[in-house]
Coordinates of C-alpha atoms in Angstrom, one line a residue:
V256 CA 17.4 21.0 54.5
E257 CA 18.3 23.6 51.7
V258 CA 15.8 26.3 50.1
R259 CA 16.6 26.6 46.5
T260 CA 15.4 29.0 43.7
L261 CA 15.1 28.8 40.2
Q262 CA 13.4 30.8 37.1
V263 CA 10.5 29.1 35.0
D264 CA 8.8 31.1 32.9
G265 CA 10.1 34.6 34.0
I266 CA 9.2 33.6 37.6
E267 CA 11.6 32.8 40.5
R268 CA 10.2 29.9 42.0
R269 CA 11.3 28.0 45.1
Y270 CA 11.6 24.8 46.4
L271 CA 13.3 23.0 49.6
I272 CA 15.4 19.8 49.3
A273 CA 16.5 17.1 52.1
L274 CA 19.1 14.7 51.2
P275 CA 19.5 10.7 52.9
R276 CA 22.8 10.6 54.5
A277 CA 23.4 7.7 52.6
A278 CA 22.1 6.9 49.0
K279 CA 22.5 4.8 45.9
V280 CA 23.6 6.8 43.1
P281 CA 21.4 7.9 41.2
T282 CA 18.8 8.3 43.6
P283 CA 15.0 8.2 43.5
T284 CA 13.2 11.6 44.6
V285 CA 10.3 12.1 46.2
L286 CA 8.2 15.6 45.5
V287 CA 5.8 16.7 47.9
F288 CA 3.0 18.9 47.1
P289 CA 1.3 20.6 50.4
G290 CA -2.2 21.2 50.2
A291 CA -4.0 24.8 49.2
G292 CA -2.6 27.3 51.5
G293 CA 0.2 25.4 52.6
T294 CA 4.1 26.0 51.9
A295 CA 7.3 24.2 51.4
E296 CA 8.1 24.7 55.1
S297 CA 4.8 23.3 56.2
A298 CA 5.1 20.1 54.4
R299 CA 8.0 19.2 56.4
R300 CA 5.8 18.8 59.3
L301 CA 4.1 15.6 57.5
G302 CA 7.0 13.7 59.1
L303 CA 8.4 12.4 55.9
E304 CA 12.4 13.2 56.5
P305 CA 13.0 10.3 58.7
H306 CA 11.6 7.5 56.9
A307 CA 13.3 9.1 53.6
D308 CA 16.3 9.5 55.3
R309 CA 16.2 5.5 56.2
R310 CA 15.2 4.6 52.8
G311 CA 17.6 6.5 50.9
L312 CA 15.2 8.7 48.9
I313 CA 15.6 12.6 48.3
L314 CA 12.8 14.6 49.7
V315 CA 11.9 17.6 47.4
Y316 CA 8.9 20.2 49.1
A317 CA 7.5 22.0 46.6
Q318 CA 5.8 25.4 46.6
G319 CA 3.0 26.6 44.7
V320 CA 2.4 30.5 43.4
R321 CA 0.3 32.0 45.7
R322 CA 0.0 28.6 47.9
N323 CA -1.8 26.8 45.4
W324 CA -1.6 24.7 42.1
S325 CA -2.6 25.0 38.7
G326 CA -2.4 24.5 35.1
E327 CA 0.5 24.3 32.6
R328 CA 2.5 26.9 34.8
D329 CA 3.1 24.4 37.6
L330 CA 3.7 21.6 35.1
A331 CA 6.8 23.5 33.9
Y332 CA 7.8 24.0 37.4
V333 CA 7.7 20.3 38.1
R334 CA 9.8 19.5 35.1
A335 CA 12.5 22.3 36.0
V336 CA 12.3 21.2 39.8
I337 CA 13.4 17.5 38.4
E338 CA 15.7 18.6 35.8
D339 CA 17.9 20.9 38.7
V340 CA 17.6 18.1 41.2
A341 CA 19.0 15.5 38.5
R342 CA 22.0 17.9 37.5
R343 CA 22.8 19.1 40.9
D344 CA 22.2 15.9 43.1
R345 CA 22.7 13.1 40.7
A346 CA 18.9 12.1 41.2
D347 CA 17.6 9.7 38.8
P348 CA 15.0 11.6 36.5
R349 CA 13.6 8.0 35.7
R350 CA 12.7 7.2 39.3
V351 CA 10.3 10.1 40.6
F352 CA 7.5 9.8 42.8
A353 CA 5.3 12.4 44.3
T354 CA 2.7 12.7 47.0
G355 CA 0.4 15.1 48.2
M356 CA -2.3 16.4 50.5
S357 CA -5.7 17.2 49.7
D358 CA -5.6 20.2 46.8
G359 CA -1.5 19.0 46.6
G360 CA -2.9 15.5 46.0
F361 CA -5.5 16.6 43.0
F362 CA -2.2 18.3 41.3
V363 CA -0.6 14.9 41.9
G364 CA -3.2 13.0 40.1
A365 CA -2.8 15.9 37.3
L366 CA 0.6 15.1 36.9
A367 CA 0.0 11.5 36.7
C368 CA -2.9 11.9 34.1
K369 CA -0.9 14.6 32.0
T370 CA 3.0 13.8 32.0
D371 CA 5.2 11.1 32.0
L372 CA 7.4 12.3 34.7
L373 CA 6.5 10.1 37.5
Q374 CA 6.7 6.4 38.3
G375 CA 4.2 6.3 41.1
I376 CA 2.2 8.6 43.2
A377 CA 0.4 8.5 46.2
P378 CA -2.3 11.2 46.6
I379 CA -3.6 11.6 50.4
A380 CA -7.4 12.6 50.7
A381 CA -7.4 13.1 47.1
T382 CA -6.8 11.2 43.8
A383 CA -8.1 13.3 40.9
R384 CA -10.9 15.7 40.2
T385 CA -13.4 14.3 38.1
G386 CA -12.7 16.9 35.0
T387 CA -8.9 15.2 34.9
L388 CA -10.4 11.8 35.0
A389 CA -12.2 11.9 32.4
H390 CA -9.8 12.9 30.3
C391 CA -6.6 11.1 31.8
S392 CA -4.5 9.3 30.0
P393 CA -1.1 8.4 31.6
R394 CA 1.7 8.0 29.0
R395 CA 3.0 5.0 31.1
P396 CA 1.9 2.3 33.3
L397 CA 2.1 4.2 37.1
S398 CA 2.0 2.4 40.7
V399 CA -0.5 4.2 42.8
L400 CA -0.9 4.3 46.5
L401 CA -4.4 5.8 48.0
I402 CA -4.8 6.5 51.5
H403 CA -8.1 7.9 52.7
G404 CA -10.5 8.5 55.5
T405 CA -13.8 6.8 55.4
A406 CA -15.4 10.7 55.7
D407 CA -13.4 12.0 53.3
R408 CA -14.1 11.7 49.2
P409 CA -14.3 8.5 47.3
P410 CA -10.4 7.6 46.6
G411 CA -10.7 6.1 42.8
F412 CA -8.8 3.0 43.4
E413 CA -11.0 1.1 40.9
F414 CA -10.1 3.9 38.3
W415 CA -6.1 3.4 38.8
A416 CA -6.7 0.1 39.0
Q417 CA -8.6 -0.3 35.8
R418 CA -6.1 2.4 34.0
N419 CA -3.0 -0.4 35.1
G420 CA -4.7 -3.5 33.6
C421 CA -5.2 -4.5 37.1
Q422 CA -7.8 -7.4 39.0
I423 CA -9.6 -5.6 41.7
P424 CA -10.4 -7.2 44.7
R425 CA -13.4 -7.7 46.2
V426 CA -12.3 -7.1 49.8
T427 CA -12.6 -3.8 51.9
G428 CA -10.3 -1.8 53.8
R429 CA -6.4 -2.6 52.8
R430 CA -7.1 -3.5 49.1
R431 CA -4.3 -4.4 47.0
A432 CA -5.0 -5.1 43.0
E433 CA -3.4 -7.8 40.7
C434 CA -1.4 -5.8 38.4
P435 CA 1.0 -7.0 35.5
G436 CA 4.7 -6.7 35.8
E437 CA 5.9 -4.6 38.8
I438 CA 3.2 -2.0 38.8
K439 CA 1.4 -1.9 42.1
V440 CA -2.1 -0.1 42.9
E441 CA -2.8 0.1 46.9
F442 CA -5.4 1.6 48.8
Y443 CA -5.7 2.1 52.6
R444 CA -8.7 3.2 54.1
I445 CA -8.7 5.0 57.8
T446 CA -11.9 4.2 59.8
G447 CA -13.4 7.8 60.7
G448 CA -10.4 9.4 59.0
G449 CA -11.4 12.7 57.4
N450 CA -9.3 15.2 54.8
A451 CA -6.5 15.0 56.6
W452 CA -2.9 13.2 56.7
P453 CA -3.0 10.3 58.6
A454 CA -0.4 9.7 61.4
Q455 CA 0.7 6.1 59.6
A456 CA 0.7 7.7 56.1
S457 CA 4.3 9.0 56.0
A458 CA 5.7 5.4 56.8
L459 CA 3.5 3.9 54.1
V460 CA 3.8 6.4 51.3
V461 CA 7.9 6.1 51.7
D462 CA 7.9 2.5 52.1
F463 CA 5.8 1.9 49.1
F464 CA 8.0 4.1 46.7
A465 CA 11.2 2.6 48.0
S466 CA 9.8 -1.2 47.2
L467 CA 9.3 0.7 43.4
A468 CA 12.9 2.3 43.2

């Protein structure tokens, strides 16, 4: 894993990158956003690396200013990171995915609503804040995987299914909407789970993104 720095709007920003041992070129990239108070280093403990290496995906662990995510400053940072990885590592800028935990997951939702940078997202214990969803206008169809505990906030599965023109199933538990084309919208409900990253989430997230790449 390599630590990298870059200048964004006059501020030195950083990220960590984990490259797979074998991958097709250009390579899909997964951006990982830690929750409030978290760091790029702490996000590594989510256990994504063995799954991403198996699937041939680049992992990029993002780092917020003051360990938080907010506004246009961070949108510019994400654009710069995607461009930097595409230039240095032959990553595919058209196949970029994002996952995040709690506040990191809310920021992933904001990225999906405000930019055309992402092909798919997987917010964990988050979706997007109510104010963001009220003005959410994704610029292209977007695949979404949601994983939430029953003791946590409402997941927003219906919102993303409707945004992508999908038919919403009546079943509970694991839910998979019927969507047009290659779009996927899925929801896993973890019984008794709270505001935490479930043990099975890492494999589910990576396999979901790999199925889209």
